[in-house]
Amino acid sequence: MKHHKVGSVMTTDVIRAEYATPFKEVVRLLADRRVSGLPVVDDDDKVLGVISETDLVSRQSEALDAPAPRRRFRFTGLTARARRQSAKSRAFSAGQLMTAPPVTVHAEETIAEAARTMAQRHVERLPVLDEEDRLVGIVTRRDLLQVFLRPDADIRREVIDDVLVRTLRLAPEAMDVFVVEGVVTLTGRLECRSEKETAVALARGTDGVVTVIDQLTYRFDDSRLPPGERSRGGTPPGPR
C-alpha cells in the first residue's frame, strides 16, 4: 500500500527563530506571518525546541503572577514543571521560552504516522526533518486533514489497484467498490474469509477513507488453518 508522505503536505517556507532571538521579535514573527507557533533552530538547522502562542501567554501570565524574588532566584521545593514555568516567566529570548525537547516528524513518514504522533503528544504542529535531522518544513493538523479532500474517484482507483490487484492478486471485478464522500462500500463474494478481512483492513487504511462499509461475503472460512495454508492471491487453500 502506498501512503501519502508528510513531505507532500508540509509547508516548506518555515518561519523560525534562533536561540538568541528576542522575545518581542518572536511575537512579531508570529503576528506578521499569522502563525501560532514556530521552531527554534541552531546554526545547522537542527531543531532545539518549539514556541507556541501558549508559551507566550504562559510567559505573560507567570510574569504577572510571580512574587518578588528574594535575593537570587531559588527553585527549592518546586516541581520540575513549576521550575520551567518560573524560568519562562523571565524569558527574554526564544531559547529560554521554547518547549524542549521538540516533537518532530520526518518527511518520509506517512500522514497517518504524523497524525498519530500529534494525537499522542498533544501538539498542533510538527517540525519536519530530513534524513540528516535538519529542518525542511512544518506540518499542522490542517495540513494533515488535506488527505480527506481526495476525490472519491482517486480513492476508488487506489482500492482497486492496490488492494485487489497488487495485494490480493484478484481481478478488478472480484468485488464492487463504491466511494461517496470518502465512505467506501465493499460488496461481492470473495473466495476466503482471509481475503475479505484483508480487503476491508487495507481499504480502511487507504489515505482519504473516512470509513468502510463491509458488505462482503466469502465461500470458505480459512481462519482456523495455519497461516501457511491460507488463501493467497485469490487461490483457495489446497486439500489437506
Coordinates of N, CA and C in Angstrom, one line a residue:
M1 N 0.8 -1.2 0.0 CA 0.0 0.0 0.0 C 0.9 1.2 0.0
K2 N 0.5 2.2 -0.8 CA 1.2 3.5 -0.9 C 0.4 4.5 -0.1
H3 N 1.2 5.2 0.8 CA 0.5 6.2 1.6 C 1.2 7.5 1.4
H4 N 0.4 8.6 1.5 CA 0.9 9.9 1.3 C 1.9 10.2 2.4
K5 N 3.0 10.9 2.0 CA 4.0 11.2 3.0 C 3.8 12.6 3.5
V6 N 4.4 12.8 4.7 CA 4.4 14.2 5.3 C 4.9 15.2 4.4
G7 N 6.0 14.9 3.7 CA 6.6 15.8 2.7 C 5.7 16.3 1.7
S8 N 4.6 15.6 1.4 CA 3.7 16.0 0.3 C 2.7 17.1 0.8
V9 N 2.6 17.3 2.1 CA 1.6 18.3 2.6 C 2.2 19.3 3.5
M10 N 3.5 19.2 3.8 CA 4.1 20.2 4.7 C 4.3 21.5 4.0
T11 N 4.5 22.5 4.9 CA 4.9 23.9 4.4 C 6.4 24.0 4.5
T12 N 7.0 24.4 3.3 CA 8.5 24.4 3.3 C 9.0 25.8 3.6
D13 N 8.2 26.8 3.5 CA 8.6 28.2 3.9 C 8.4 28.3 5.4
V14 N 9.3 27.9 6.2 CA 9.1 27.8 7.6 C 9.6 29.1 8.3
I15 N 8.7 29.7 9.1 CA 9.1 30.8 10.0 C 9.8 30.2 11.2
R16 N 11.1 30.6 11.5 CA 11.8 30.0 12.5 C 12.5 31.1 13.4
A17 N 13.0 30.7 14.5 CA 13.7 31.6 15.4 C 15.0 30.9 15.8
E18 N 16.0 31.7 16.2 CA 17.2 31.1 16.7 C 17.2 31.2 18.2
Y19 N 18.1 30.6 18.9 CA 18.1 30.5 20.4 C 18.1 32.0 21.0
A20 N 18.9 32.9 20.4 CA 19.0 34.2 20.9 C 18.0 35.2 20.4
T21 N 17.0 34.8 19.6 CA 16.0 35.7 19.1 C 15.3 36.3 20.2
P22 N 15.2 37.7 20.3 CA 14.5 38.3 21.4 C 13.0 38.0 21.5
F23 N 12.5 38.0 22.7 CA 11.1 37.7 22.9 C 10.2 38.5 22.0
K24 N 10.4 39.8 21.9 CA 9.5 40.7 21.1 C 9.6 40.3 19.7
E25 N 10.7 39.9 19.2 CA 10.9 39.5 17.8 C 10.1 38.2 17.5
V26 N 10.1 37.3 18.5 CA 9.3 36.1 18.3 C 7.8 36.5 18.2
V27 N 7.3 37.4 19.0 CA 5.9 37.8 19.0 C 5.6 38.5 17.6
R28 N 6.6 39.3 17.2 CA 6.4 40.0 15.9 C 6.4 39.0 14.7
L29 N 7.2 37.9 14.8 CA 7.2 36.9 13.7 C 5.8 36.2 13.7
L30 N 5.3 35.8 14.8 CA 4.0 35.1 14.9 C 2.9 36.0 14.3
A31 N 2.9 37.3 14.7 CA 1.9 38.2 14.3 C 1.9 38.5 12.8
D32 N 3.1 38.8 12.4 CA 3.3 39.2 10.9 C 3.0 38.1 10.0
R33 N 3.3 36.9 10.3 CA 3.1 35.7 9.5 C 1.8 35.0 9.8
R34 N 1.1 35.4 10.8 CA -0.2 34.8 11.2 C -0.1 33.3 11.4
V35 N 0.9 33.0 12.2 CA 1.1 31.6 12.6 C 1.0 31.5 14.1
S36 N 0.7 30.3 14.6 CA 0.5 30.2 16.1 C 1.7 29.5 16.7
G37 N 2.7 29.2 16.0 CA 3.9 28.6 16.6 C 5.0 28.5 15.6
L38 N 6.3 28.3 16.1 CA 7.4 28.2 15.2 C 8.5 27.4 15.9
P39 N 9.4 26.8 15.1 CA 10.5 26.0 15.7 C 11.7 27.0 16.0
V40 N 12.5 26.5 17.0 CA 13.8 27.2 17.3 C 14.9 26.4 16.8
V41 N 15.8 26.9 16.0 CA 16.9 26.1 15.4 C 18.3 26.6 15.8
D42 N 19.3 25.8 15.6 CA 20.7 26.2 15.8 C 21.3 26.6 14.5
D43 N 22.6 26.8 14.4 CA 23.2 27.3 13.2 C 23.2 26.2 12.1
D44 N 22.9 25.0 12.5 CA 22.9 23.9 11.5 C 21.5 23.4 11.1
D45 N 20.5 24.3 11.4 CA 19.1 24.0 11.2 C 18.6 22.8 11.9
K46 N 19.2 22.4 13.0 CA 18.7 21.4 13.9 C 17.7 22.0 14.8
V47 N 16.6 21.3 15.0 CA 15.5 21.9 15.9 C 15.8 21.7 17.3
L48 N 15.9 22.8 18.1 CA 16.1 22.8 19.5 C 14.9 22.7 20.3
G49 N 13.8 23.3 19.8 CA 12.6 23.4 20.6 C 11.5 24.0 19.7
V50 N 10.3 24.2 20.3 CA 9.2 24.8 19.6 C 8.6 25.8 20.5
I51 N 8.2 27.0 19.9 CA 7.4 28.0 20.7 C 6.0 28.1 20.1
S52 N 5.0 28.1 21.0 CA 3.6 28.3 20.6 C 3.1 29.5 21.3
E53 N 1.9 29.9 20.8 CA 1.2 31.0 21.4 C 1.0 30.7 22.9
T54 N 0.8 29.5 23.2 CA 0.6 29.1 24.6 C 1.8 29.4 25.5
D55 N 3.0 29.2 24.9 CA 4.2 29.6 25.7 C 4.2 31.1 25.9
L56 N 3.8 31.9 24.9 CA 3.8 33.3 25.1 C 2.8 33.8 26.1
V57 N 1.6 33.2 26.1 CA 0.6 33.6 27.0 C 1.0 33.2 28.4
S58 N 1.6 32.0 28.6 CA 2.0 31.5 29.9 C 3.1 32.4 30.4
R59 N 4.0 32.8 29.5 CA 5.1 33.7 30.0 C 4.5 35.0 30.6
Q60 N 3.6 35.6 29.9 CA 3.0 36.8 30.4 C 2.2 36.6 31.7
S61 N 1.5 35.5 31.7 CA 0.7 35.2 32.9 C 1.6 34.9 34.1
E62 N 2.6 34.1 33.9 CA 3.5 33.8 35.0 C 4.2 35.1 35.5
A63 N 4.6 35.9 34.5 CA 5.3 37.2 34.9 C 4.5 38.1 35.8
L64 N 3.2 38.1 35.5 CA 2.3 39.0 36.3 C 2.0 38.4 37.6
D65 N 1.9 37.1 37.7 CA 1.6 36.5 39.0 C 2.8 36.2 39.9
A66 N 4.0 36.2 39.3 CA 5.2 35.8 40.1 C 5.4 36.8 41.2
P67 N 5.7 36.3 42.4 CA 6.0 37.2 43.6 C 7.4 37.7 43.4
A68 N 7.7 38.8 44.1 CA 9.0 39.4 44.0 C 10.0 38.4 44.6
P69 N 11.2 38.2 43.9 CA 12.2 37.3 44.3 C 12.9 37.7 45.6
R70 N 13.4 36.8 46.3 CA 14.3 37.1 47.5 C 15.7 36.8 47.1
R71 N 16.6 37.8 47.2 CA 18.0 37.6 46.8 C 18.1 37.1 45.4
R72 N 18.5 35.8 45.3 CA 18.6 35.2 43.9 C 17.4 34.3 43.8
F73 N 17.1 34.0 42.5 CA 16.0 33.0 42.2 C 16.3 31.7 42.8
R74 N 15.4 31.1 43.5 CA 15.6 29.8 44.1 C 14.4 29.0 43.8
F75 N 14.7 27.7 43.4 CA 13.6 26.8 43.0 C 13.5 25.7 43.9
T76 N 14.0 25.8 45.1 CA 14.0 24.7 46.1 C 12.5 24.4 46.4
G77 N 12.2 23.1 46.3 CA 10.8 22.7 46.7 C 9.9 22.7 45.5
L78 N 10.2 23.3 44.4 CA 9.3 23.4 43.2 C 9.5 22.1 42.4
T79 N 8.4 21.8 41.8 CA 8.4 20.6 40.8 C 9.1 21.0 39.6
A80 N 9.5 20.1 38.8 CA 10.2 20.4 37.5 C 9.4 21.3 36.6
R81 N 8.1 21.0 36.5 CA 7.2 21.8 35.7 C 7.1 23.2 36.3
A82 N 7.0 23.3 37.6 CA 7.0 24.7 38.2 C 8.2 25.5 37.9
R83 N 9.4 24.8 38.0 CA 10.7 25.4 37.7 C 10.7 25.9 36.3
R84 N 10.2 25.1 35.3 CA 10.2 25.5 33.9 C 9.3 26.7 33.7
Q85 N 8.1 26.7 34.4 CA 7.2 27.8 34.2 C 7.8 29.1 34.8
S86 N 8.5 28.9 36.0 CA 9.1 30.1 36.6 C 10.2 30.7 35.8
A87 N 11.0 29.8 35.1 CA 12.0 30.3 34.3 C 11.4 31.0 33.0
K88 N 10.4 30.5 32.5 CA 9.7 31.1 31.3 C 9.2 32.5 31.6
S89 N 8.8 32.7 32.9 CA 8.2 34.0 33.2 C 9.2 35.1 33.1
R90 N 10.5 34.8 33.1 CA 11.5 35.8 32.9 C 12.3 35.6 31.6
A91 N 11.7 34.8 30.7 CA 12.4 34.6 29.4 C 12.4 35.9 28.6
F92 N 13.6 36.1 28.0 CA 13.7 37.3 27.1 C 14.2 36.8 25.7
S93 N 14.4 35.5 25.5 CA 14.8 35.0 24.2 C 14.1 33.7 23.9
A94 N 14.1 33.4 22.6 CA 13.4 32.2 22.1 C 13.9 30.9 22.8
G95 N 15.2 30.9 23.0 CA 15.8 29.7 23.7 C 15.3 29.5 25.1
Q96 N 15.0 30.5 25.8 CA 14.5 30.4 27.2 C 13.0 30.2 27.2
L97 N 12.4 30.6 26.1 CA 10.9 30.5 26.1 C 10.4 29.1 25.5
M98 N 11.2 28.5 24.7 CA 10.8 27.3 23.9 C 10.5 26.1 24.8
T99 N 9.7 25.2 24.3 CA 9.4 23.9 24.9 C 10.4 22.9 24.2
A100 N 11.1 22.2 25.1 CA 12.1 21.3 24.6 C 12.1 20.0 25.5
P101 N 12.5 18.9 24.9 CA 12.9 18.7 23.5 C 11.7 18.7 22.6
P102 N 11.9 19.0 21.3 CA 10.8 19.2 20.4 C 10.2 17.8 20.0
V103 N 8.9 17.8 19.6 CA 8.3 16.7 19.0 C 8.4 16.9 17.5
T104 N 9.0 16.0 16.8 CA 9.3 16.2 15.3 C 8.8 15.0 14.5
V105 N 8.8 15.1 13.2 CA 8.5 14.0 12.3 C 9.4 14.2 11.1
H106 N 9.7 13.0 10.4 CA 10.5 13.1 9.2 C 9.6 13.1 8.0
A107 N 10.2 13.7 6.9 CA 9.4 14.0 5.7 C 8.9 12.7 5.1
E108 N 9.6 11.6 5.3 CA 9.3 10.3 4.7 C 8.3 9.5 5.5
E109 N 7.9 10.0 6.6 CA 6.8 9.3 7.4 C 5.5 9.5 6.8
T110 N 4.6 8.6 7.0 CA 3.2 8.8 6.4 C 2.4 9.8 7.2
I111 N 1.4 10.3 6.5 CA 0.4 11.2 7.2 C -0.2 10.6 8.4
A112 N -0.5 9.3 8.3 CA -1.1 8.6 9.4 C -0.2 8.6 10.6
E113 N 1.1 8.3 10.4 CA 2.1 8.3 11.5 C 2.2 9.7 12.1
A114 N 2.2 10.7 11.3 CA 2.3 12.1 11.8 C 1.0 12.4 12.7
A115 N -0.1 12.0 12.2 CA -1.4 12.3 12.9 C -1.4 11.6 14.2
R116 N -0.9 10.3 14.2 CA -0.8 9.6 15.5 C 0.2 10.3 16.5
T117 N 1.3 10.8 16.0 CA 2.2 11.5 16.9 C 1.6 12.7 17.5
M118 N 0.9 13.5 16.7 CA 0.2 14.7 17.1 C -0.8 14.3 18.2
A119 N -1.6 13.3 18.0 CA -2.6 12.9 19.0 C -2.0 12.4 20.3
Q120 N -1.0 11.6 20.2 CA -0.3 11.0 21.4 C 0.4 12.1 22.2
R121 N 1.0 13.1 21.5 CA 1.9 14.1 22.2 C 1.1 15.4 22.4
H122 N -0.1 15.4 22.0 CA -1.0 16.6 22.2 C -0.3 17.9 21.7
V123 N 0.1 17.9 20.5 CA 0.7 19.1 19.8 C -0.1 19.4 18.6
E124 N 0.0 20.6 18.1 CA -0.8 21.1 17.0 C 0.1 21.2 15.7
R125 N 1.4 21.2 15.9 CA 2.3 21.3 14.7 C 3.5 20.4 14.9
L126 N 4.1 20.0 13.9 CA 5.3 19.2 13.9 C 6.4 19.8 13.0
P127 N 7.6 20.1 13.5 CA 8.7 20.4 12.6 C 9.0 19.2 11.8
V128 N 9.3 19.3 10.5 CA 9.6 18.2 9.6 C 11.1 18.2 9.3
L129 N 11.7 17.0 9.5 CA 13.2 16.9 9.3 C 13.5 16.0 8.1
D130 N 14.7 16.3 7.6 CA 15.2 15.4 6.5 C 16.0 14.2 7.1
E131 N 16.7 13.6 6.2 CA 17.5 12.4 6.6 C 18.6 12.7 7.6
E132 N 19.0 14.0 7.6 CA 20.1 14.4 8.5 C 19.6 15.2 9.6
D133 N 18.3 15.1 9.9 CA 17.6 15.7 11.0 C 17.7 17.2 11.0
R134 N 17.7 17.8 9.8 CA 17.6 19.2 9.6 C 16.2 19.6 9.2
L135 N 15.9 20.8 9.7 CA 14.5 21.3 9.4 C 14.3 21.6 7.9
V136 N 13.2 21.0 7.4 CA 12.9 21.2 6.0 C 11.4 21.7 5.8
G137 N 10.7 21.7 6.9 CA 9.3 22.1 6.7 C 8.5 22.0 8.1
I138 N 7.3 22.3 8.0 CA 6.4 22.2 9.2 C 5.1 21.7 8.8
V139 N 4.4 20.9 9.6 CA 3.1 20.4 9.2 C 2.2 20.6 10.4
T140 N 0.9 21.0 10.1 CA -0.1 21.3 11.1 C -1.2 20.3 11.0
R141 N -2.1 20.4 11.9 CA -3.3 19.5 11.9 C -4.1 19.7 10.6
R142 N -4.2 21.0 10.2 CA -4.9 21.4 9.0 C -4.3 20.7 7.8
D143 N -2.9 20.7 7.7 CA -2.2 20.1 6.6 C -2.6 18.6 6.5
L144 N -2.6 17.9 7.6 CA -2.8 16.5 7.6 C -4.3 16.2 7.2
L145 N -5.2 17.1 7.4 CA -6.6 16.9 7.1 C -6.8 17.0 5.5
Q146 N -5.8 17.5 4.8 CA -5.9 17.7 3.4 C -6.1 16.4 2.7
V147 N -5.6 15.3 3.3 CA -5.8 14.0 2.7 C -7.2 13.6 2.5
F148 N -8.1 14.1 3.4 CA -9.5 13.8 3.3 C -10.2 14.6 2.2
L149 N -9.5 15.4 1.5 CA -10.1 16.1 0.3 C -9.8 15.4 -1.0
R150 N -9.2 14.2 -0.9 CA -9.0 13.4 -2.1 C -10.3 13.1 -2.8
P151 N -10.4 13.2 -4.2 CA -11.6 12.9 -4.9 C -12.0 11.4 -4.7
D152 N -13.3 11.1 -4.7 CA -13.7 9.8 -4.5 C -13.2 8.8 -5.6
A153 N -13.1 9.3 -6.8 CA -12.6 8.5 -7.9 C -11.1 8.1 -7.7
D154 N -10.3 8.9 -7.1 CA -8.9 8.6 -6.8 C -8.9 7.5 -5.7
I155 N -9.7 7.6 -4.7 CA -9.8 6.6 -3.6 C -10.2 5.3 -4.2
R156 N -11.3 5.3 -5.0 CA -11.8 4.0 -5.6 C -10.7 3.4 -6.4
R157 N -10.0 4.1 -7.2 CA -8.9 3.6 -8.1 C -7.8 3.0 -7.3
E158 N -7.5 3.6 -6.2 CA -6.4 3.1 -5.3 C -6.8 1.8 -4.6
V159 N -8.1 1.7 -4.2 CA -8.5 0.5 -3.5 C -8.5 -0.7 -4.5
I160 N -9.0 -0.4 -5.8 CA -9.0 -1.5 -6.8 C -7.6 -1.9 -7.2
D161 N -6.7 -0.9 -7.5 CA -5.4 -1.2 -8.0 C -4.5 -1.8 -6.9
D162 N -4.5 -1.2 -5.7 CA -3.5 -1.6 -4.7 C -4.0 -2.7 -3.8
V163 N -5.3 -2.7 -3.5 CA -5.9 -3.8 -2.6 C -6.2 -5.0 -3.4
L164 N -7.0 -4.8 -4.4 CA -7.5 -6.0 -5.1 C -6.4 -6.6 -6.0
V165 N -5.8 -5.8 -6.9 CA -4.9 -6.3 -7.9 C -3.5 -6.6 -7.4
R166 N -2.9 -5.6 -6.7 CA -1.5 -5.8 -6.3 C -1.3 -6.6 -5.0
T167 N -2.2 -6.4 -4.1 CA -2.1 -7.2 -2.8 C -2.7 -8.5 -2.8
L168 N -4.0 -8.6 -3.2 CA -4.7 -9.8 -3.2 C -4.6 -10.6 -4.5
R169 N -4.1 -9.9 -5.5 CA -3.9 -10.6 -6.8 C -5.2 -11.1 -7.4
L170 N -6.2 -10.3 -7.2 CA -7.5 -10.6 -7.8 C -7.8 -9.8 -9.0
A171 N -8.8 -10.2 -9.7 CA -9.2 -9.4 -10.9 C -9.9 -8.1 -10.4
P172 N -9.9 -7.0 -11.1 CA -10.5 -5.7 -10.6 C -12.0 -5.9 -10.4
E173 N -12.7 -6.8 -11.1 CA -14.1 -7.0 -10.9 C -14.4 -8.1 -9.8
A174 N -13.4 -8.5 -9.0 CA -13.7 -9.5 -8.0 C -14.6 -9.0 -6.9
M175 N -14.7 -7.7 -6.7 CA -15.7 -7.1 -5.8 C -16.0 -5.7 -6.3
D176 N -17.1 -5.3 -5.8 CA -17.6 -3.9 -6.2 C -17.1 -2.9 -5.2
V177 N -16.6 -1.8 -5.6 CA -16.1 -0.7 -4.8 C -16.8 0.6 -5.1
F178 N -17.6 1.1 -4.1 CA -18.3 2.3 -4.2 C -17.7 3.3 -3.2
V179 N -17.5 4.6 -3.7 CA -17.0 5.6 -2.8 C -17.8 6.8 -2.9
V180 N -18.4 7.3 -1.8 CA -19.2 8.5 -1.7 C -18.7 9.3 -0.5
E181 N -18.2 10.5 -0.8 CA -17.7 11.4 0.3 C -16.7 10.7 1.2
G182 N -15.8 9.9 0.6 CA -14.8 9.2 1.4 C -15.2 7.9 2.1
V183 N -16.5 7.6 2.0 CA -17.1 6.4 2.6 C -17.0 5.3 1.6
V184 N -16.3 4.2 1.8 CA -16.1 3.1 0.9 C -17.0 2.0 1.3
T185 N -17.7 1.5 0.3 CA -18.6 0.4 0.4 C -18.1 -0.8 -0.4
L186 N -17.8 -1.9 0.2 CA -17.3 -3.1 -0.5 C -18.4 -4.1 -0.5
T187 N -18.7 -4.6 -1.7 CA -19.7 -5.6 -1.9 C -19.2 -6.7 -2.8
G188 N -19.8 -7.9 -2.7 CA -19.4 -9.0 -3.5 C -19.1 -10.3 -2.7
R189 N -18.6 -11.3 -3.4 CA -18.3 -12.6 -2.7 C -16.9 -13.0 -3.0
L190 N -16.0 -13.1 -2.0 CA -14.7 -13.5 -2.3 C -14.5 -15.0 -1.9
E191 N -13.4 -15.5 -2.3 CA -13.2 -17.0 -2.1 C -13.1 -17.3 -0.6
C192 N -12.2 -16.6 0.1 CA -11.9 -17.0 1.5 C -12.1 -15.8 2.5
R193 N -12.3 -16.2 3.7 CA -12.5 -15.2 4.8 C -11.3 -14.3 4.9
S194 N -10.1 -14.8 4.8 CA -8.9 -14.0 5.0 C -8.8 -13.0 3.9
E195 N -9.3 -13.3 2.7 CA -9.3 -12.2 1.6 C -10.2 -11.1 2.0
K196 N -11.4 -11.4 2.5 CA -12.4 -10.4 2.9 C -11.8 -9.5 4.0
E197 N -11.2 -10.1 5.0 CA -10.6 -9.3 6.1 C -9.5 -8.5 5.7
T198 N -8.6 -9.0 4.8 CA -7.5 -8.2 4.2 C -8.0 -7.0 3.4
A199 N -9.0 -7.3 2.6 CA -9.6 -6.2 1.7 C -10.2 -5.1 2.6
V200 N -10.9 -5.4 3.6 CA -11.5 -4.4 4.5 C -10.4 -3.6 5.2
A201 N -9.5 -4.3 5.8 CA -8.4 -3.6 6.6 C -7.6 -2.7 5.7
L202 N -7.2 -3.1 4.5 CA -6.4 -2.3 3.6 C -7.2 -1.1 3.1
A203 N -8.5 -1.4 2.7 CA -9.3 -0.3 2.3 C -9.5 0.8 3.4
R204 N -9.6 0.3 4.6 CA -9.8 1.3 5.7 C -8.5 2.1 5.9
G205 N -7.3 1.5 5.6 CA -6.1 2.2 5.8 C -5.7 3.1 4.6
T206 N -6.5 3.2 3.5 CA -6.2 4.0 2.4 C -6.4 5.5 2.7
D207 N -5.4 6.3 2.3 CA -5.5 7.7 2.6 C -6.7 8.3 2.0
G208 N -7.4 9.1 2.9 CA -8.6 9.8 2.5 C -9.9 9.0 2.8
V209 N -9.8 7.8 3.2 CA -11.0 7.0 3.6 C -11.5 7.4 4.9
V210 N -12.8 7.7 5.0 CA -13.5 8.1 6.2 C -13.9 6.9 7.0
T211 N -14.5 5.9 6.3 CA -14.9 4.7 6.9 C -15.2 3.7 5.8
V212 N -15.2 2.4 6.2 CA -15.5 1.3 5.2 C -16.8 0.6 5.7
I213 N -17.7 0.4 4.7 CA -18.9 -0.4 5.0 C -18.7 -1.7 4.3
D214 N -18.6 -2.7 5.2 CA -18.3 -4.1 4.7 C -19.5 -4.9 4.4
Q215 N -19.8 -5.1 3.1 CA -20.9 -6.0 2.7 C -20.4 -7.2 1.9
L216 N -19.1 -7.6 2.2 CA -18.5 -8.7 1.6 C -18.9 -10.0 2.2
T217 N -19.0 -11.1 1.4 CA -19.2 -12.4 1.9 C -18.0 -13.3 1.4
Y218 N -18.0 -14.5 1.8 CA -16.9 -15.4 1.4 C -17.4 -16.8 1.3
R219 N -16.7 -17.7 0.5 CA -17.2 -19.0 0.3 C -16.6 -20.0 1.3
F220 N -15.3 -19.7 1.7 CA -14.6 -20.7 2.6 C -14.0 -20.0 3.8
D221 N -14.2 -20.5 5.0 CA -13.7 -19.9 6.2 C -12.3 -20.6 6.5
D222 N -11.2 -19.9 6.1 CA -9.9 -20.4 6.3 C -9.2 -19.9 7.6
S223 N -10.0 -19.3 8.5 CA -9.4 -18.6 9.7 C -8.8 -19.6 10.6
R224 N -9.2 -20.9 10.6 CA -8.6 -21.9 11.5 C -7.4 -22.6 10.9
L225 N -7.1 -22.4 9.7 CA -6.0 -23.0 9.1 C -4.7 -22.4 9.5
P226 N -3.6 -23.1 9.5 CA -2.2 -22.5 9.8 C -2.0 -21.4 8.7
P227 N -1.3 -20.3 9.1 CA -1.1 -19.2 8.2 C -0.5 -19.6 6.8
G228 N 0.3 -20.6 6.8 CA 0.9 -21.0 5.5 C -0.1 -21.7 4.6
E229 N -1.2 -22.1 5.1 CA -2.2 -22.8 4.3 C -3.4 -22.0 3.9
R230 N -3.3 -20.7 4.3 CA -4.5 -19.8 3.9 C -4.3 -19.4 2.5
S231 N -5.5 -18.8 2.0 CA -5.5 -18.4 0.6 C -4.5 -17.3 0.4
R232 N -4.0 -17.3 -0.8 CA -3.1 -16.3 -1.3 C -3.4 -15.9 -2.7
G233 N -3.7 -14.6 -2.9 CA -3.9 -14.1 -4.2 C -5.1 -14.7 -4.9
G234 N -6.2 -15.0 -4.1 CA -7.4 -15.5 -4.8 C -7.4 -17.0 -5.0
T235 N -6.3 -17.7 -4.6 CA -6.2 -19.1 -4.8 C -6.7 -19.9 -3.6
P236 N -7.8 -20.7 -3.7 CA -8.3 -21.4 -2.5 C -7.2 -22.3 -1.9
P237 N -7.3 -22.6 -0.6 CA -6.3 -23.5 0.0 C -6.5 -24.9 -0.6
G238 N -5.4 -25.6 -0.8 CA -5.5 -26.9 -1.4 C -5.9 -27.9 -0.4
P239 N -6.1 -29.2 -0.8 CA -6.6 -30.2 0.1 C -5.6 -30.5 1.2
R240 N -6.1 -30.8 2.4 CA -5.2 -31.0 3.5 C -4.9 -32.5 3.5

